[in-house]
Amino acid sequence: MPRFMSPMRPRYMRSPSDIPKEGLQVQSITPTPNASEESSNGQEPENQEPEYPEIVCVSEGTFRQIRDDSLVLLSQGISHRLLRSIEGPFLIFVLPEHEARAQEQLALYRKENPPKEENPPIPLSFSLQPLWVLLAPLIVTLIDFTDAMNLHTPGISDAAKVLKGEWWRSLTAQTLHGDVRHLASNLICGYIVMNMITFRIPLLRLAPFIAIASAIANLCVSLTVQTSFRSLGFSTFVFAAIGCLSVIEFRLMPKETHGLLRRFAPLCGATSLAVFLGLGENADILGHAYGFIAGLFCGFIPSKKALRWGTPLATADGVGLLVYYALYLISWKLAL
Protein backbone atom coordinates (compact mmCIF):
# COMPACT_ATOMS: atom_id res chain seq x y z
CA MET A 1 0.00 0.00 0.00
CA PRO A 2 1.38 3.44 -0.84
CA ARG A 3 1.83 5.74 2.10
CA PHE A 4 -0.37 8.85 2.02
CA MET A 5 0.90 12.27 3.00
CA SER A 6 -1.11 14.09 5.62
CA PRO A 7 -2.90 17.11 4.09
CA MET A 8 -2.35 19.05 7.31
CA ARG A 9 1.43 19.02 6.95
CA PRO A 10 2.36 19.49 3.28
CA ARG A 11 5.96 19.43 2.19
CA TYR A 12 7.13 22.82 0.95
CA MET A 13 9.02 22.04 -2.23
CA ARG A 14 9.86 24.35 -5.05
CA SER A 15 8.99 22.20 -8.07
CA PRO A 16 8.06 18.61 -8.96
CA SER A 17 11.67 17.89 -9.89
CA ASP A 18 12.64 18.47 -6.27
CA ILE A 19 10.67 15.44 -5.03
CA PRO A 20 12.99 13.19 -3.03
CA LYS A 21 12.79 9.79 -4.61
CA GLU A 22 13.00 7.98 -1.33
CA GLY A 23 9.92 9.91 -0.13
CA LEU A 24 7.68 9.15 -3.11
CA GLN A 25 6.28 5.71 -2.42
CA VAL A 26 4.16 4.64 -5.37
CA GLN A 27 3.17 1.40 -6.98
CA SER A 28 4.45 -0.14 -10.21
CA ILE A 29 7.97 1.23 -10.04
CA THR A 30 9.82 -0.43 -12.86
CA PRO A 31 13.56 -0.91 -12.38
CA THR A 32 15.93 -0.66 -15.29
CA PRO A 33 16.85 -3.88 -17.17
CA ASN A 34 20.44 -3.76 -15.97
CA ALA A 35 19.30 -3.40 -12.40
CA SER A 36 16.96 -6.42 -12.82
CA GLU A 37 19.71 -8.59 -14.21
CA GLU A 38 22.19 -7.68 -11.49
CA SER A 39 19.60 -8.17 -8.76
CA SER A 40 18.79 -11.64 -10.16
CA ASN A 41 22.46 -12.53 -9.84
CA GLY A 42 22.44 -11.44 -6.22
CA GLN A 43 24.62 -8.39 -6.90
CA GLU A 44 23.77 -4.83 -5.94
CA PRO A 45 23.73 -2.37 -8.86
CA GLU A 46 26.45 0.24 -8.79
CA ASN A 47 25.48 3.87 -9.43
CA GLN A 48 22.10 2.71 -10.70
CA GLU A 49 18.88 4.42 -9.63
CA PRO A 50 15.39 2.99 -10.18
CA GLU A 51 13.12 4.64 -12.70
CA TYR A 52 10.17 6.39 -11.10
CA PRO A 53 6.89 7.02 -12.92
CA GLU A 54 5.80 10.50 -13.95
CA ILE A 55 3.24 12.40 -11.90
CA VAL A 56 0.60 14.86 -13.11
CA CYS A 57 -1.00 17.89 -11.44
CA VAL A 58 -4.74 17.62 -10.77
CA SER A 59 -5.36 20.64 -8.52
CA GLU A 60 -3.95 24.10 -7.86
CA GLY A 61 -4.91 26.68 -5.25
CA THR A 62 -4.28 28.13 -1.82
CA PHE A 63 -3.30 25.91 1.10
CA ARG A 64 -6.87 25.85 2.42
CA GLN A 65 -8.29 24.81 -0.96
CA ILE A 66 -5.61 22.18 -1.52
CA ARG A 67 -6.14 20.83 1.98
CA ASP A 68 -9.82 20.19 1.23
CA ASP A 69 -8.99 18.59 -2.13
CA SER A 70 -6.43 16.38 -0.42
CA LEU A 71 -9.04 15.17 2.07
CA VAL A 72 -11.33 14.29 -0.85
CA LEU A 73 -8.62 12.19 -2.49
CA LEU A 74 -7.74 10.55 0.81
CA SER A 75 -11.36 9.57 1.36
CA GLN A 76 -11.33 7.82 -2.02
CA GLY A 77 -8.01 6.07 -1.43
CA ILE A 78 -6.15 7.98 -4.17
CA SER A 79 -2.45 8.35 -3.49
CA HIS A 80 -1.14 11.86 -4.08
CA ARG A 81 1.59 14.31 -3.18
CA LEU A 82 1.29 17.93 -1.98
CA LEU A 83 3.83 20.44 -3.29
CA ARG A 84 4.26 24.18 -3.57
CA SER A 85 5.38 25.67 -6.85
CA ILE A 86 7.88 28.46 -7.24
CA GLU A 87 5.08 30.80 -8.36
CA GLY A 88 3.29 30.44 -5.02
CA PRO A 89 0.22 28.16 -5.32
CA PHE A 90 -0.02 24.72 -3.74
CA LEU A 91 -0.34 21.73 -6.07
CA ILE A 92 -1.58 18.13 -5.89
CA PHE A 93 0.16 15.49 -7.99
CA VAL A 94 -1.03 11.95 -8.69
CA LEU A 95 0.10 9.05 -10.86
CA PRO A 96 -1.14 9.15 -14.47
CA GLU A 97 -3.36 6.11 -13.96
CA HIS A 98 -5.15 7.92 -11.11
CA GLU A 99 -5.60 11.22 -12.94
CA ALA A 100 -9.05 10.58 -14.44
CA ARG A 101 -10.51 9.27 -11.18
CA ALA A 102 -8.97 12.10 -9.17
CA GLN A 103 -10.33 14.74 -11.54
CA GLU A 104 -13.76 13.14 -11.39
CA GLN A 105 -13.86 13.10 -7.58
CA LEU A 106 -12.63 16.68 -7.32
CA ALA A 107 -15.20 17.83 -9.87
CA LEU A 108 -18.01 16.20 -7.89
CA TYR A 109 -16.78 17.79 -4.67
CA ARG A 110 -16.52 21.26 -6.20
CA LYS A 111 -19.97 20.94 -7.71
CA GLU A 112 -21.42 20.38 -4.24
CA ASN A 113 -19.01 22.78 -2.50
CA PRO A 114 -18.00 25.62 -4.84
CA PRO A 115 -14.56 26.95 -3.84
CA LYS A 116 -14.30 30.49 -2.54
CA GLU A 117 -11.55 32.76 -3.73
CA GLU A 118 -9.14 34.06 -1.14
CA ASN A 119 -7.10 37.25 -0.97
CA PRO A 120 -4.87 36.87 2.10
CA PRO A 121 -3.02 39.92 3.42
CA ILE A 122 0.55 40.34 2.23
CA PRO A 123 3.32 41.08 4.75
CA LEU A 124 4.89 44.52 4.50
CA SER A 125 8.15 44.66 2.59
CA PHE A 126 10.18 47.27 0.78
CA SER A 127 11.41 47.00 -2.80
CA LEU A 128 14.06 48.83 -4.77
CA GLN A 129 11.98 48.81 -7.95
CA PRO A 130 10.20 52.14 -7.24
CA LEU A 131 13.60 53.81 -6.84
CA TRP A 132 14.47 52.97 -10.46
CA VAL A 133 11.23 54.61 -11.57
CA LEU A 134 11.64 57.67 -9.34
CA LEU A 135 15.20 58.18 -10.55
CA ALA A 136 13.99 59.78 -13.80
CA PRO A 137 12.11 62.74 -12.28
CA LEU A 138 14.77 63.11 -9.57
CA ILE A 139 17.67 63.50 -12.02
CA VAL A 140 15.84 65.89 -14.37
CA THR A 141 14.58 68.04 -11.50
CA LEU A 142 18.01 68.29 -9.88
CA ILE A 143 19.51 69.35 -13.22
CA ASP A 144 16.80 71.99 -13.50
CA PHE A 145 17.45 73.23 -9.93
CA THR A 146 21.16 73.72 -10.64
CA ASP A 147 20.36 76.24 -13.40
CA ALA A 148 22.83 74.44 -15.62
CA MET A 149 20.08 74.18 -18.22
CA ASN A 150 16.75 75.96 -18.59
CA LEU A 151 14.37 72.99 -18.70
CA HIS A 152 11.18 74.73 -17.56
CA THR A 153 10.58 76.63 -20.78
CA PRO A 154 10.90 73.70 -23.22
CA GLY A 155 9.57 71.00 -20.87
CA ILE A 156 6.59 72.40 -18.96
CA SER A 157 3.14 71.26 -20.09
CA ASP A 158 1.63 74.32 -21.79
CA ALA A 159 -1.90 73.57 -22.99
CA ALA A 160 -1.71 75.99 -25.91
CA LYS A 161 1.56 74.56 -27.18
CA VAL A 162 0.46 70.95 -26.62
CA LEU A 163 -2.60 71.55 -28.77
CA LYS A 164 -0.34 72.94 -31.49
CA GLY A 165 1.47 69.60 -31.73
CA GLU A 166 4.12 69.65 -29.01
CA TRP A 167 2.80 66.42 -27.47
CA TRP A 168 6.12 65.56 -25.84
CA ARG A 169 5.46 68.19 -23.17
CA SER A 170 2.93 65.79 -21.60
CA LEU A 171 5.90 63.52 -20.80
CA THR A 172 8.64 66.03 -20.05
CA ALA A 173 6.42 67.89 -17.58
CA GLN A 174 6.25 64.77 -15.41
CA THR A 175 9.96 65.07 -14.66
CA LEU A 176 9.88 68.75 -13.60
CA HIS A 177 8.96 70.23 -10.21
CA GLY A 178 8.45 73.70 -8.82
CA ASP A 179 10.49 73.39 -5.62
CA VAL A 180 12.04 70.90 -3.21
CA ARG A 181 8.79 70.43 -1.28
CA HIS A 182 6.94 69.58 -4.47
CA LEU A 183 9.62 67.06 -5.44
CA ALA A 184 9.81 65.44 -1.98
CA SER A 185 6.04 64.96 -1.70
CA ASN A 186 5.84 63.25 -5.10
CA LEU A 187 8.83 61.01 -4.37
CA ILE A 188 7.50 59.87 -0.98
CA CYS A 189 3.91 59.29 -2.13
CA GLY A 190 5.12 57.67 -5.33
CA TYR A 191 7.36 55.23 -3.51
CA ILE A 192 4.58 54.14 -1.12
CA VAL A 193 2.06 53.52 -3.90
CA MET A 194 4.48 51.83 -6.30
CA ASN A 195 5.91 49.67 -3.53
CA MET A 196 2.40 48.28 -3.00
CA ILE A 197 2.19 47.39 -6.68
CA THR A 198 5.38 45.33 -6.37
CA PHE A 199 3.53 43.06 -3.91
CA ARG A 200 1.46 41.79 -6.85
CA ILE A 201 3.60 42.16 -9.96
CA PRO A 202 7.01 43.60 -10.89
CA LEU A 203 6.62 47.36 -11.16
CA LEU A 204 9.06 47.57 -14.07
CA ARG A 205 6.56 45.61 -16.15
CA LEU A 206 3.87 48.28 -15.67
CA ALA A 207 5.99 51.44 -15.48
CA PRO A 208 5.89 52.19 -19.26
CA PHE A 209 2.11 51.80 -19.36
CA ILE A 210 1.63 54.07 -16.33
CA ALA A 211 3.91 56.68 -17.91
CA ILE A 212 1.88 56.59 -21.13
CA ALA A 213 -1.35 56.81 -19.12
CA SER A 214 0.03 59.89 -17.35
CA ALA A 215 0.90 61.48 -20.67
CA ILE A 216 -2.62 60.82 -21.95
CA ALA A 217 -3.97 62.44 -18.78
CA ASN A 218 -1.92 65.59 -19.44
CA LEU A 219 -3.17 65.64 -23.01
CA CYS A 220 -6.75 65.43 -21.74
CA VAL A 221 -6.09 68.40 -19.46
CA SER A 222 -4.92 70.43 -22.43
CA LEU A 223 -7.97 69.44 -24.45
CA THR A 224 -10.26 70.34 -21.56
CA VAL A 225 -8.73 73.71 -20.66
CA GLN A 226 -7.61 74.83 -24.16
CA THR A 227 -5.86 77.92 -22.81
CA SER A 228 -2.34 78.84 -21.72
CA PHE A 229 -2.72 76.59 -18.66
CA ARG A 230 0.62 75.26 -17.42
CA SER A 231 1.36 72.27 -15.23
CA LEU A 232 4.31 70.15 -14.15
CA GLY A 233 5.16 67.43 -11.66
CA PHE A 234 5.29 63.67 -11.21
CA SER A 235 1.99 63.66 -9.34
CA THR A 236 0.07 62.67 -12.49
CA PHE A 237 2.14 59.48 -12.60
CA VAL A 238 1.51 58.88 -8.88
CA PHE A 239 -2.26 59.19 -9.30
CA ALA A 240 -2.17 56.87 -12.31
CA ALA A 241 -0.33 54.35 -10.12
CA ILE A 242 -3.04 54.72 -7.45
CA GLY A 243 -5.71 53.95 -10.04
CA CYS A 244 -3.73 50.96 -11.33
CA LEU A 245 -3.29 49.57 -7.80
CA SER A 246 -7.00 49.95 -6.99
CA VAL A 247 -8.04 47.92 -10.05
CA ILE A 248 -5.47 45.22 -9.26
CA GLU A 249 -6.84 44.80 -5.74
CA PHE A 250 -10.41 44.99 -7.05
CA ARG A 251 -9.75 42.10 -9.44
CA LEU A 252 -8.32 40.00 -6.62
CA MET A 253 -11.09 40.71 -4.14
CA PRO A 254 -13.28 37.59 -3.58
CA LYS A 255 -16.78 37.99 -4.93
CA GLU A 256 -18.49 36.51 -1.87
CA THR A 257 -16.48 38.12 0.93
CA HIS A 258 -18.79 40.08 3.27
CA GLY A 259 -21.23 40.81 0.49
CA LEU A 260 -20.88 42.28 -2.98
CA LEU A 261 -20.12 45.82 -1.77
CA ARG A 262 -17.04 44.55 0.06
CA ARG A 263 -15.44 43.81 -3.30
CA PHE A 264 -15.56 47.49 -4.25
CA ALA A 265 -13.63 48.55 -1.14
CA PRO A 266 -10.30 48.97 -3.01
CA LEU A 267 -11.87 51.29 -5.58
CA CYS A 268 -13.67 53.33 -2.91
CA GLY A 269 -10.55 53.57 -0.77
CA ALA A 270 -8.35 54.58 -3.70
CA THR A 271 -10.87 57.22 -4.80
CA SER A 272 -10.94 58.68 -1.30
CA LEU A 273 -7.14 58.73 -1.18
CA ALA A 274 -6.97 60.39 -4.60
CA VAL A 275 -9.41 63.11 -3.49
CA PHE A 276 -7.50 63.65 -0.24
CA LEU A 277 -4.13 63.96 -1.96
CA GLY A 278 -5.35 65.69 -5.10
CA LEU A 279 -6.82 68.77 -3.45
CA GLY A 280 -4.59 71.57 -2.29
CA GLU A 281 -3.15 74.94 -3.09
CA ASN A 282 -1.84 75.18 -6.67
CA ALA A 283 -2.81 71.53 -7.23
CA ASP A 284 -3.50 70.36 -10.76
CA ILE A 285 -6.89 68.87 -9.92
CA LEU A 286 -7.74 68.00 -13.52
CA GLY A 287 -4.36 66.32 -14.02
CA HIS A 288 -4.81 64.26 -10.85
CA ALA A 289 -8.34 63.24 -11.84
CA TYR A 290 -7.42 62.29 -15.41
CA GLY A 291 -4.31 60.49 -14.16
CA PHE A 292 -6.34 58.41 -11.74
CA ILE A 293 -8.88 57.50 -14.43
CA ALA A 294 -6.19 56.62 -16.97
CA GLY A 295 -4.40 54.47 -14.40
CA LEU A 296 -7.53 52.39 -13.92
CA PHE A 297 -7.02 50.87 -17.37
CA CYS A 298 -3.43 49.89 -16.51
CA GLY A 299 -4.75 47.62 -13.77
CA PHE A 300 -6.32 45.33 -16.39
CA ILE A 301 -3.04 44.73 -18.27
CA PRO A 302 -1.55 41.87 -16.17
CA SER A 303 -3.33 38.52 -16.04
CA LYS A 304 -5.27 37.64 -12.92
CA LYS A 305 -3.25 34.48 -12.36
CA ALA A 306 0.00 36.43 -12.36
CA LEU A 307 -1.46 38.84 -9.81
CA ARG A 308 -2.90 36.15 -7.55
CA TRP A 309 0.27 34.15 -6.99
CA GLY A 310 2.78 36.91 -7.53
CA THR A 311 5.38 37.01 -10.28
CA PRO A 312 9.10 37.06 -9.48
CA LEU A 313 11.28 39.71 -11.05
CA ALA A 314 12.83 38.38 -14.26
CA THR A 315 15.61 39.58 -16.51
CA ALA A 316 13.05 40.37 -19.22
CA ASP A 317 11.53 42.99 -16.91
CA GLY A 318 14.59 45.09 -17.59
CA VAL A 319 13.11 45.72 -21.04
CA GLY A 320 10.23 47.52 -19.37
CA LEU A 321 12.68 49.77 -17.53
CA LEU A 322 14.49 50.56 -20.78
CA VAL A 323 11.21 51.43 -22.50
CA TYR A 324 10.27 53.61 -19.52
CA TYR A 325 13.47 55.66 -19.76
CA ALA A 326 13.30 55.71 -23.56
CA LEU A 327 9.95 57.51 -23.38
CA TYR A 328 11.44 60.38 -21.40
CA LEU A 329 14.70 60.48 -23.36
CA ILE A 330 12.87 60.74 -26.68
CA SER A 331 10.48 63.38 -25.37
CA TRP A 332 13.33 65.49 -23.97
CA LYS A 333 15.29 65.15 -27.19
CA LEU A 334 12.30 66.54 -29.07
CA ALA A 335 11.87 69.30 -26.49
CA LEU A 336 15.48 70.45 -26.64
Tab-separated table of C-alpha atoms in Angstrom, residues 140-147 149-158 161 166 169 172-173 175-179 182 230-233 332 335-336:
chain	number	residue	atom	x	y	z
A	140	VAL	CA	15.845	65.887	-14.368
A	141	THR	CA	14.581	68.044	-11.496
A	142	LEU	CA	18.014	68.288	-9.884
A	143	ILE	CA	19.508	69.352	-13.223
A	144	ASP	CA	16.805	71.989	-13.495
A	145	PHE	CA	17.455	73.229	-9.926
A	146	THR	CA	21.158	73.720	-10.640
A	147	ASP	CA	20.357	76.239	-13.395
A	149	MET	CA	20.075	74.182	-18.221
A	150	ASN	CA	16.752	75.957	-18.588
A	151	LEU	CA	14.369	72.994	-18.700
A	152	HIS	CA	11.182	74.734	-17.564
A	153	THR	CA	10.582	76.633	-20.784
A	154	PRO	CA	10.904	73.704	-23.223
A	155	GLY	CA	9.572	71.005	-20.870
A	156	ILE	CA	6.591	72.402	-18.961
A	157	SER	CA	3.137	71.262	-20.091
A	158	ASP	CA	1.630	74.321	-21.787
A	161	LYS	CA	1.557	74.563	-27.181
A	166	GLU	CA	4.121	69.649	-29.007
A	169	ARG	CA	5.455	68.189	-23.173
A	172	THR	CA	8.637	66.027	-20.053
A	173	ALA	CA	6.421	67.895	-17.581
A	175	THR	CA	9.965	65.067	-14.656
A	176	LEU	CA	9.881	68.752	-13.598
A	177	HIS	CA	8.961	70.232	-10.208
A	178	GLY	CA	8.452	73.697	-8.816
A	179	ASP	CA	10.488	73.387	-5.620
A	182	HIS	CA	6.941	69.582	-4.468
A	230	ARG	CA	0.618	75.263	-17.420
A	231	SER	CA	1.360	72.267	-15.233
A	232	LEU	CA	4.312	70.147	-14.151
A	233	GLY	CA	5.162	67.426	-11.658
A	332	TRP	CA	13.333	65.493	-23.975
A	335	ALA	CA	11.873	69.301	-26.489
A	336	LEU	CA	15.479	70.447	-26.636
